[in-house]
Structures are given as C-alpha cells and as structure tokens.
Coordinates of C-alpha atoms in Angstrom, one line a residue:
Chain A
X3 CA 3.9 -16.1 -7.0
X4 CA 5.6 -12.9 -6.4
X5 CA 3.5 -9.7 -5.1
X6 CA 2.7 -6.7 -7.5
X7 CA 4.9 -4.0 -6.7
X8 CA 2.2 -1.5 -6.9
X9 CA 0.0 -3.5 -4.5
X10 CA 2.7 -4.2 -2.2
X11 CA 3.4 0.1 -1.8
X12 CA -0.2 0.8 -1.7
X13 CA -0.1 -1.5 1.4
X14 CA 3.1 -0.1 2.6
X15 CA 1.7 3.0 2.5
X16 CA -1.5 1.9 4.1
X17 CA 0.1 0.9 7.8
X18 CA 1.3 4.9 8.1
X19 CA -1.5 6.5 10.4
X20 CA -4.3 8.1 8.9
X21 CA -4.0 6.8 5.6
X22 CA -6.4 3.7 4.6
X23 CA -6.2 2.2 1.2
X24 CA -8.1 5.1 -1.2
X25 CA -5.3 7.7 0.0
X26 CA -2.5 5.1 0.2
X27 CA -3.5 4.3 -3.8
X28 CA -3.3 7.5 -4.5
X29 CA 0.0 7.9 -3.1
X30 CA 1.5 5.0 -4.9
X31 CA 0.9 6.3 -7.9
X32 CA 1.7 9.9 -7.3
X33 CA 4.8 8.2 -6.4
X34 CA 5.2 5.9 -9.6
X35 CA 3.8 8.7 -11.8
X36 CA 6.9 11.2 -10.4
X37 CA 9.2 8.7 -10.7
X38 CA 8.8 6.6 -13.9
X39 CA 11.5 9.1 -16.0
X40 CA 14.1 7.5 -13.5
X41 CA 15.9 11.3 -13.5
X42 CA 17.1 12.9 -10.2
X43 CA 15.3 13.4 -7.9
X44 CA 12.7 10.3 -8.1
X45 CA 10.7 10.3 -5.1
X46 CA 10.3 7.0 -5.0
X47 CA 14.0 6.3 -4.3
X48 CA 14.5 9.8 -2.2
X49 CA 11.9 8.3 0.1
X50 CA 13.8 4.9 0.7
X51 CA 16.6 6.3 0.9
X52 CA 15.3 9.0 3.5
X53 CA 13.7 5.8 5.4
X54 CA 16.8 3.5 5.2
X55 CA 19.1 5.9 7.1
X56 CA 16.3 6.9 9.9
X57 CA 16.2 3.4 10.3
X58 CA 20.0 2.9 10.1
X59 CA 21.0 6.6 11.9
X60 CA 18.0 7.5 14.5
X61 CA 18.1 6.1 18.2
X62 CA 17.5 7.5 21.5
X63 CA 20.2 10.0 23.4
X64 CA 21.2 7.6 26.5
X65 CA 20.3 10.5 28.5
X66 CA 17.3 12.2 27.7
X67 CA 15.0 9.5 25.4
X68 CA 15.5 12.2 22.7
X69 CA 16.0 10.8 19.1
X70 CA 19.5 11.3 18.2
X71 CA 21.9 9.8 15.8
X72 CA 24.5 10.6 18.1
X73 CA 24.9 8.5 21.8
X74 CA 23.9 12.2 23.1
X75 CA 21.6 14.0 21.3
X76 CA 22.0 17.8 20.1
X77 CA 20.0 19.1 23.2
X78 CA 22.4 17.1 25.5
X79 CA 25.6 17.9 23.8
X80 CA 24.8 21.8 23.8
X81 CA 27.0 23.4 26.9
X82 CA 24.7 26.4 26.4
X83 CA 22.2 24.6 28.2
X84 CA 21.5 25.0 31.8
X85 CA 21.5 21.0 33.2
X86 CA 20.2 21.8 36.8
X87 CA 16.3 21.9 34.5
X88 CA 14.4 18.9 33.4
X89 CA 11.4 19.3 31.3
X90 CA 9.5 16.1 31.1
X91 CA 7.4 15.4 28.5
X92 CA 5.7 12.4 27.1
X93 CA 6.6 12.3 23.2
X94 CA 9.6 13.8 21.3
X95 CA 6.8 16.2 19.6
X96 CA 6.6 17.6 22.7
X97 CA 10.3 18.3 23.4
X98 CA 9.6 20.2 19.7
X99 CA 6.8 22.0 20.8
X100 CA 8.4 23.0 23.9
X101 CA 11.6 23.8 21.6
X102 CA 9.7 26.0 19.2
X103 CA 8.7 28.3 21.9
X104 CA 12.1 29.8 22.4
X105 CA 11.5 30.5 26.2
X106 CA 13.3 27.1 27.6
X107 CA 17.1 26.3 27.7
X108 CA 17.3 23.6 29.9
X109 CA 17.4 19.8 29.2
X110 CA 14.6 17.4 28.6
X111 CA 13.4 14.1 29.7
X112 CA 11.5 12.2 27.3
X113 CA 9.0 9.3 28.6
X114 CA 7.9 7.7 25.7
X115 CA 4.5 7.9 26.4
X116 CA 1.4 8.3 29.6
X117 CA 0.7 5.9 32.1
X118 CA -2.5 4.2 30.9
X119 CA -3.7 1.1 32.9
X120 CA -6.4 0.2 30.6
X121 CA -4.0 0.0 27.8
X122 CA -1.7 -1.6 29.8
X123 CA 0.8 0.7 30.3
X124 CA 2.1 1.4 33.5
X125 CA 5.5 2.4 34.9
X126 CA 7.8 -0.1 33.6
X127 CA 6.8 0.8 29.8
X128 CA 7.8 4.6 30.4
X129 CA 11.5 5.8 31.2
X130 CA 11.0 7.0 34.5
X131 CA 13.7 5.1 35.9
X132 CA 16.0 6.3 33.8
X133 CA 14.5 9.7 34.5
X134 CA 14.8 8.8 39.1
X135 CA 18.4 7.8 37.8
X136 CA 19.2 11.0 36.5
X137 CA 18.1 13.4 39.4
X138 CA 19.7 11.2 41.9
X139 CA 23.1 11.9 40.2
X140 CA 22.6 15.4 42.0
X141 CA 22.9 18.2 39.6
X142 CA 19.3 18.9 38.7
X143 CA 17.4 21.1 40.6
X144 CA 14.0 21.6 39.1
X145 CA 12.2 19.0 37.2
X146 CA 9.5 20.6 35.3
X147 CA 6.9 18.4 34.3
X148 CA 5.3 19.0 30.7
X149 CA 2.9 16.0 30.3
X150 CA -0.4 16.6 28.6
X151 CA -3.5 18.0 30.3
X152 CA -5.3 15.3 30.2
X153 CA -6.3 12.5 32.4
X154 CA -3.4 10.3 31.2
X155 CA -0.9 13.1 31.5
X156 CA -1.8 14.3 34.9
X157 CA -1.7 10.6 36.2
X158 CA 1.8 10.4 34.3
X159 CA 2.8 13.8 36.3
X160 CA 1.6 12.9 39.7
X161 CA 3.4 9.6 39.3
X162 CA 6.6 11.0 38.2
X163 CA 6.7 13.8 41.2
X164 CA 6.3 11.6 43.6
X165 CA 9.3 9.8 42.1
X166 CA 11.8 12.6 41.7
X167 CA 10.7 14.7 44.9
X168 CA 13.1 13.6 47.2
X169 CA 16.1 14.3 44.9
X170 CA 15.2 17.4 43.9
X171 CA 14.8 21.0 45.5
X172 CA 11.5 22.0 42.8
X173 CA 9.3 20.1 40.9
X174 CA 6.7 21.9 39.0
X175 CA 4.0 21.5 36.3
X176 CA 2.9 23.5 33.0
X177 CA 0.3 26.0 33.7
X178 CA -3.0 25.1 32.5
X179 CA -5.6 27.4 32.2
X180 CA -7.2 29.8 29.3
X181 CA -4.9 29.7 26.4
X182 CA -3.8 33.1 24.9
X183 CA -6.7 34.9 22.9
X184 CA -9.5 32.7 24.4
X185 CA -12.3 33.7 24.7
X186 CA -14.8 32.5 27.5
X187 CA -18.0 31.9 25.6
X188 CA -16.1 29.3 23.5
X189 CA -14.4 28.0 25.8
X190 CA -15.0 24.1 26.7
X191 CA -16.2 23.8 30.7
X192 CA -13.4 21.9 32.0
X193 CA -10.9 24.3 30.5
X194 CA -12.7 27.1 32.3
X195 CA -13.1 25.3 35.6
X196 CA -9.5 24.3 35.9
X197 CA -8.5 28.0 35.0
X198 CA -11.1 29.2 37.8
X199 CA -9.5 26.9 40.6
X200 CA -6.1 27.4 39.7
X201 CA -6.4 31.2 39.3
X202 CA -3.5 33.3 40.7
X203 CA -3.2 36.6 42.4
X204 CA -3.0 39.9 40.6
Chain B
X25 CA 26.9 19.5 7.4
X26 CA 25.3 16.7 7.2
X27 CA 21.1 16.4 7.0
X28 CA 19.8 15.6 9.9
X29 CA 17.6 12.1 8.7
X30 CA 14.7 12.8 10.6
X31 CA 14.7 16.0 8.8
X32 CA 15.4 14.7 5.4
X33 CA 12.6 12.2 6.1
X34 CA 9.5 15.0 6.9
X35 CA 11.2 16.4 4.1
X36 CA 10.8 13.7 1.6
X37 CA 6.9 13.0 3.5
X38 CA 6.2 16.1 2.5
X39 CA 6.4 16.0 -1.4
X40 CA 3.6 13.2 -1.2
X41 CA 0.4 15.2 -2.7
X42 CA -1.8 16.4 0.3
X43 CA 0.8 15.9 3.2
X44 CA 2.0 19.2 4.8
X45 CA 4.8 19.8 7.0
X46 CA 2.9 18.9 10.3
X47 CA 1.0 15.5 9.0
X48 CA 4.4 14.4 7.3
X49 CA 6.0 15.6 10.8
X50 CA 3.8 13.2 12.1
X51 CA 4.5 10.5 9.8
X52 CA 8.1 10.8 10.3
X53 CA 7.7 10.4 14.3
X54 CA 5.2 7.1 13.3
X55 CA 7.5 5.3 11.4
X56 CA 10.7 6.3 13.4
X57 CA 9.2 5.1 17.1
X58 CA 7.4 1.6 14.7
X59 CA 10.8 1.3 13.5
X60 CA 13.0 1.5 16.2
X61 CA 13.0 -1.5 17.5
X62 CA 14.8 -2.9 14.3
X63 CA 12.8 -5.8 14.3
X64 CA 11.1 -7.9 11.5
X65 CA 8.6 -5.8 10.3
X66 CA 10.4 -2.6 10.5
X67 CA 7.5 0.0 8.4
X68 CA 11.0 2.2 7.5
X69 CA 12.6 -0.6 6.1
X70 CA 9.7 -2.4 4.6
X71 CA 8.1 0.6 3.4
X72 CA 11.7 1.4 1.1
X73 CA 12.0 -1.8 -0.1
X74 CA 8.5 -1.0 -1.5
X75 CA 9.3 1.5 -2.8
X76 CA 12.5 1.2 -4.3
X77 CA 10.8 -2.3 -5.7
X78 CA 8.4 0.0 -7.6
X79 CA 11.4 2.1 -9.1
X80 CA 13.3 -0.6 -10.3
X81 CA 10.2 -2.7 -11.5
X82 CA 7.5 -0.5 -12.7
X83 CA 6.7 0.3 -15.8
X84 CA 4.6 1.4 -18.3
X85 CA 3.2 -1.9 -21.1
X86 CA 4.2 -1.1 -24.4
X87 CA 0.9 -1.4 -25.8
X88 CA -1.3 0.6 -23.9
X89 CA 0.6 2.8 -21.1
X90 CA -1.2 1.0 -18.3
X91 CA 1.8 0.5 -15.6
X92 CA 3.4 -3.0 -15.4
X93 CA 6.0 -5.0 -14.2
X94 CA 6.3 -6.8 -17.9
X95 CA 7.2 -5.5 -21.4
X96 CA 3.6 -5.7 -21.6
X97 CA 0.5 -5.8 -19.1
X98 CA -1.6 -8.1 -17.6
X99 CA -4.5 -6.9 -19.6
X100 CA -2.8 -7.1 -22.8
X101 CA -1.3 -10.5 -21.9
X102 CA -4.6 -11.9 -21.0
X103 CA -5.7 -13.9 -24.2
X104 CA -9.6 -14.3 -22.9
X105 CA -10.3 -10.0 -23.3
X106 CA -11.5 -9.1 -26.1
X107 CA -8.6 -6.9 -28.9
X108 CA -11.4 -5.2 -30.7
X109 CA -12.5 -2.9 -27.9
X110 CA -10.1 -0.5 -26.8
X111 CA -11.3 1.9 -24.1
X112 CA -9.1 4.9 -23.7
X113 CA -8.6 6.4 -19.9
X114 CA -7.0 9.8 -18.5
X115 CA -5.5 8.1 -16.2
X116 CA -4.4 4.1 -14.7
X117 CA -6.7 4.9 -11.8
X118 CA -9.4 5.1 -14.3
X119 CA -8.6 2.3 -15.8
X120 CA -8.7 0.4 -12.1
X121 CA -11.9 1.9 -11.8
X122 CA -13.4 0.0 -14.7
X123 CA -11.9 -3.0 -13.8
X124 CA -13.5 -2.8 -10.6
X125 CA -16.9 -2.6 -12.7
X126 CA -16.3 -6.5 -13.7
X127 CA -18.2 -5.0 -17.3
X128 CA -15.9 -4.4 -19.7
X129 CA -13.6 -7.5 -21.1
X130 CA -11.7 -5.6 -24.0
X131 CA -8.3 -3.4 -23.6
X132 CA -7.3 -0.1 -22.6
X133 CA -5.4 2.9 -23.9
X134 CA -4.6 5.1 -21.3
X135 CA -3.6 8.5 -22.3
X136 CA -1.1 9.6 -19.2
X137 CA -3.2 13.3 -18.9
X138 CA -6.0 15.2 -20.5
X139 CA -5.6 18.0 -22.9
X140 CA -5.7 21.3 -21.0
X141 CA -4.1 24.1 -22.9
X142 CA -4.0 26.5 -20.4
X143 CA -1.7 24.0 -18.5
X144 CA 0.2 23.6 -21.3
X145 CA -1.0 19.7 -22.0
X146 CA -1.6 19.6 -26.0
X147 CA -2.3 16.2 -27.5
X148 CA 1.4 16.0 -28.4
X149 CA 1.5 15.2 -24.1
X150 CA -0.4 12.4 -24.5
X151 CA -0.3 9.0 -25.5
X152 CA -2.6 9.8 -28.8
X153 CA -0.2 9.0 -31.6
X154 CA 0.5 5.4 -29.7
X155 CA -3.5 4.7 -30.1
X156 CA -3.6 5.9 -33.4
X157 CA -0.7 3.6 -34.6
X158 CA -3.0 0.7 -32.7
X159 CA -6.4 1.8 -34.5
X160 CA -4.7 1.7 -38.0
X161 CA -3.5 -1.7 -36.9
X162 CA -6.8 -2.5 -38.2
X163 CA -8.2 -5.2 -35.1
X164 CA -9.9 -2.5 -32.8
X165 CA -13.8 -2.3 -34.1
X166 CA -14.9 -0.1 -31.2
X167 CA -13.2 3.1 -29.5
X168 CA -14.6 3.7 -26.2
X169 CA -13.8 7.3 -24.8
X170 CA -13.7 6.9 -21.4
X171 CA -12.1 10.2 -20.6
X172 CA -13.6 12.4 -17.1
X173 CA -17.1 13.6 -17.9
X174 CA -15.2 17.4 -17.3
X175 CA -14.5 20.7 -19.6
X176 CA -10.8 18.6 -20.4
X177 CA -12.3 15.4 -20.5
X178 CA -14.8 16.1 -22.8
X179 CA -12.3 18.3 -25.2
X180 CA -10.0 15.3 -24.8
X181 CA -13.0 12.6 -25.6
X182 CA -13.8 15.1 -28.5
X183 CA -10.0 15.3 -30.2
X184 CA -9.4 11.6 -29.9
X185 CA -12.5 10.9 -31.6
X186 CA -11.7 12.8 -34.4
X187 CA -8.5 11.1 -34.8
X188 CA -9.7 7.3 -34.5
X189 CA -12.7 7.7 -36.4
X190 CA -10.9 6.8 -39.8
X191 CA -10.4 3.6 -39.0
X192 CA -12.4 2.1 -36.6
X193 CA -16.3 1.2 -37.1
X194 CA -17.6 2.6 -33.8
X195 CA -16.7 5.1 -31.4
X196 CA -18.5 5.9 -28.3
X197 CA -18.5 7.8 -25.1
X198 CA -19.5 6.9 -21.9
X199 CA -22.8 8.0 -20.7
X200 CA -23.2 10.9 -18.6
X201 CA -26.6 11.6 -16.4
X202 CA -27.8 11.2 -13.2
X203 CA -25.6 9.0 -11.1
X204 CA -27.5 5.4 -9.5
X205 CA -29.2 6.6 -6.4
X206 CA -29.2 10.1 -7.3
X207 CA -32.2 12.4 -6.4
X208 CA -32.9 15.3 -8.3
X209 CA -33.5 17.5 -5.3
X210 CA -29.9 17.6 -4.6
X211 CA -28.2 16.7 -8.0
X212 CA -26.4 19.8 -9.4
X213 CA -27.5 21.8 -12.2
X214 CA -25.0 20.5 -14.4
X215 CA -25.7 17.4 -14.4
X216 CA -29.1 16.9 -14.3
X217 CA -29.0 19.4 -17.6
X218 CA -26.7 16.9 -19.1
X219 CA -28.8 14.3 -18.0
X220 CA -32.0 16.5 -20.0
X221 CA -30.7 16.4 -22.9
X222 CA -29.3 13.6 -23.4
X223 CA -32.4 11.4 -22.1
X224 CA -33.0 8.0 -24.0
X225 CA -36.3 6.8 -25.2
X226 CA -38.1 4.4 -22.7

C-alpha cells in the first residue's frame, strides 16, 4: 500500500524542530491549498526545489567549518579580511550573529557544537583539530574565542585555549557582563555576579 | 548572480504561515546540519520528495472538493457511508475534524472558504453551485451545515441553506452552546448567550 501524500508531508514536516503534528498539518495544507492551481510560484515545488540544491550545493569551507557551496567559503575567499584573527564560535548562527554586528573583519572558526560529556560529546566530535591545525600554520595571531556563556561554552573555551596557546601570541574571550540597556533590578543573579567579578577599571 | 541556497531556502521557509525570518532561519540551519551528511534519511531530501509528491498527486475529488489522490475520494469511494447525508465544511480540516468524531457516516461537501464580503469571498468563491448540482441530483435527504459557529460561518450556513432547501427534506445546523466540560464562570458571553437561547427542553 502506498502512503498518502498528505500524511507523508505532514510527517515530513513534523521532524523540523518545533513543529509537532497540529502545526505540521496545518502546514501541509497551507502548502496544498497555495499550490493546487499548479501556476508559478507553487510553494510546494519552490520549497523542494530550495531543499534539493541545499542538499546538492551546501557543505563546509575546508577552512573555517563555515557552510559554503564553494571549497572556501565567502568569508575565506574575501582578501579584505584580516587572516592573523580567528573568531571561534560554536554554530554557523553565531558566525551570523557575530557578522551582523559589523564591528569584526577577521576570519572565523566554526566548531560545530560545545563540549558536553553528558551528551557525549567531547573533543573528537568538535573541529578543534582542524582549528590547532590552522594556528600552527603560523599566520594567526589572536584567536578570539566566541563560544556561548554558558557552562558548555566556557568548558568549550577553556578547552580550546589551552589548545591553541602555544601557537599563538593572544587568545581572548567575548566579554560577558550586563548587556547594553540592562537594567540591574531585572537582571538574573549570575549575570550580575559575573559582571561584578569581571568589572574593569574606569 | 546566483541565489545563495541557504538564502533561497529561509526564503522559501518563510512563506509557510506563522514562520518569520528568524524561526525559518532556524529551520534552514536544522535541516542543512540533519542533511549534510547525505545519508539515508536526508530531512532536505525526504522532506522535497514530500512535497513535490503532494504537487504532482494532490487533488481535489470531483464530487465534493475534499483533497485526494483519486478522481474521486476515499469518502466518496467508500460504499458503506451513507449518500443521503451530505455535510458541508469551510474547510478539509473541518472535514478531518469530524472524521476524527467517528459520528457521522454520510459524505461531505466542502466549500474551499467562507463568504466574507469584506474580503472579497462571495458565494461565486465557493464550491456552492457544485452542491447545488448534487442536491438536485435528488439522493441527498439531509443538508448538514457544518460551517464555523462565526459572523462568516453563520452567513455562510445561512446562504447555503437557502439554496439547498428546494430540494432536499432536511437541513440542519450543528449545534452551538456550551462546549463539554465548560463552566460558566469562565465561558464567554457569547456563547453562553447562544447557549440561552437556544436551550432544549429536558
């Protein structure tokens, strides 16, 4: 017996993250409803078609981790960028986030993730030797190292310093602290006790 | 220039009803790092052959809209439901949601919208003429108007009825009142007015 079409995209739809089976039904037929007429523009086949060429087109720059359909992604490939900095960070997200600031020219290092013993994932699951392999070449000088501020990410940062410090003259970490606009009384504890120990000179 | 995919995919993501840029950002990145691996099971992959399955195959059953793979549907096909009830939804999600009831063993009729003039949906928008041609037919006894208990679902309930009546012996509307479970302390006004006046003798 073949599978109902319908059913089979609600359960498509149903493995993305976030969306069980009431919102993934929904989808599906948002989907079949926009694109019954079979004109241009039907989402449904807009959608594979977007989905077959990530998964034909989209891999990882050899250098950074970055996605790339290139060997060497745009960041990489950019001459503008100074290649003496290394900004590590955890998820490609990130390297956006960082991105979208506008402050940062400097090349990236993407890990693919924290270390997390209790989920099993130590240092071989992350690119850090790929990472070890790139500051020993010699030309960076300052790693900066953009993991989250959480447990996972400063494990991840102390782990990866250790790592890189002989091959490099700086490694640093993101500030962390009160963000912009804070205000105290809301502020969770922790936030506020790392911004009172780490508090600089004025 | 080409589109970048991973662009072109948050892109696509992003006409889905209720996904903004940042959730269908965040889809994009799930399916891109669940699909890079290229093996069996790829959701990019799997997830467009779903869906370009349900453009090639899905469509609507010639008798009453609801959305099938066949000329007609699996309802309409099925000899054991009974052809002299008809019950007429807005919507194929409505009709699901009767099904789901495991009550009703007669057809459906499902309209594709309700009348909303303001929206510019007027009966000639909806599947009405289709159920009238049926009704004349002369084998549907009973017209069920199972429209939303709403300002257009009422108006919509109200129209068909006035075009059915000639030639079918009965047509009713689904009840409206206090939901199972409800309490009054919390119920809202409309309703419970409804529920007022149109309370049955016990």
């Amino acid at each position: 017996m073949t599978i109902d079409p319908i059913e089979r995209l609600v359960a498509e739809l149903g493995r993305l993250p976030g969306i069980g089976e009431r919102t993934a039904t929904r989808l599906a037929f948002h989907i079949i409803r926009t694109s019954r007429a079979r004109r241009e523009g039907s989402l449904a086949r807009d959608l594979a078609a977007a989905l077959e060429a990530v998964a034909e087109h989209v891999g990882l720059c050899e250098r950074c981790n970055n996605l790339s359909t290139d060997v060497r992604c745009r960041i990489c490939n950019d001459s503008r960028r100074d290649t003496g900095l290394v900004c590590v960070v955890e998820a490609v997200q990130d390297l956006r986030a960082v991105e979208a600031t506008e402050s940062y020219k400097g090349l990236y290092h993407v890990l693919h993730g924290a270390l997390a013993p209790l989920d099993g994932v130590g240092p071989d699951e992350l690119r850090i030797e790929d990472l070890v392999r790139r500051v020993q070449e010699g030309s960076v000088r300052e790693v900066i190292l953009a993991t989250n501020a959480d447990v996972e990410g400063d494990a991840t940062a102390l782990y990866v310093a250790e790592r890189v410090k002989p091959f490099v003259v700086k490694v640093t970490r993101l500030a962390s602290g009160i963000p912009l606009g804070g205000e105290l009384e809301y502020l969770d504890q922790a936030t506020l006790g790392r911004a009172l120990v780490e508090r600089r000179a004025y």
